[in-house]
Amino acid sequence: MADGSDTTLTAEQTPSGSVPNGLVAGIRSFAAGHGGAKAVIEYVGKRGARIVLVGSDGAWGDQFAEDTVVAREACAQAGVAVENAWERELMDQMRPSNDLWRSMARRTMAR
């Protein structure tokens, strides 16, 4: 039998690749431009992982990584804390701009 429990639902994850410098720079730039930030990482299937960044000023944006391990490592390298879930306080902090609402409407309509 292998080390560990055979009933454990999580597996040890190893990075599938290195963290792209552009991803770390984008996260770091967002945090610097908005007085700090917190991140929530969402698994989106074959596309990888979405990193939703919420700035201290209420602005938010997102970045994509190839998987959740790379996303967590990129946030760690950028110095951005990762939240485990969408907590009420974090959602209340978000203040989407009118431009963002228009942008999201265009994306939805284009699908």
C-alpha angles and dihedrals in degrees: 000000000000122000113278133025122315089214096060111118096203125072129207106264123215122192111262091208143350121288111262113243091223091059093052091045091050093051092045091048093051092050092048093048095050104041095262131323147221125215137214117196118212124191109228102182121243091358090068125230133334117218109205110198121201115194124214088247092058097257117130140192141158144234131193128229130185092248143349094266092057090044092054092046092049091052091048092051091048092050095241119141116235118221117213095224144352101288119193093244091055093049092047089054093058116102110180115201125232089249090057092051090052091047092051091048091054091050092050093047092048094058 
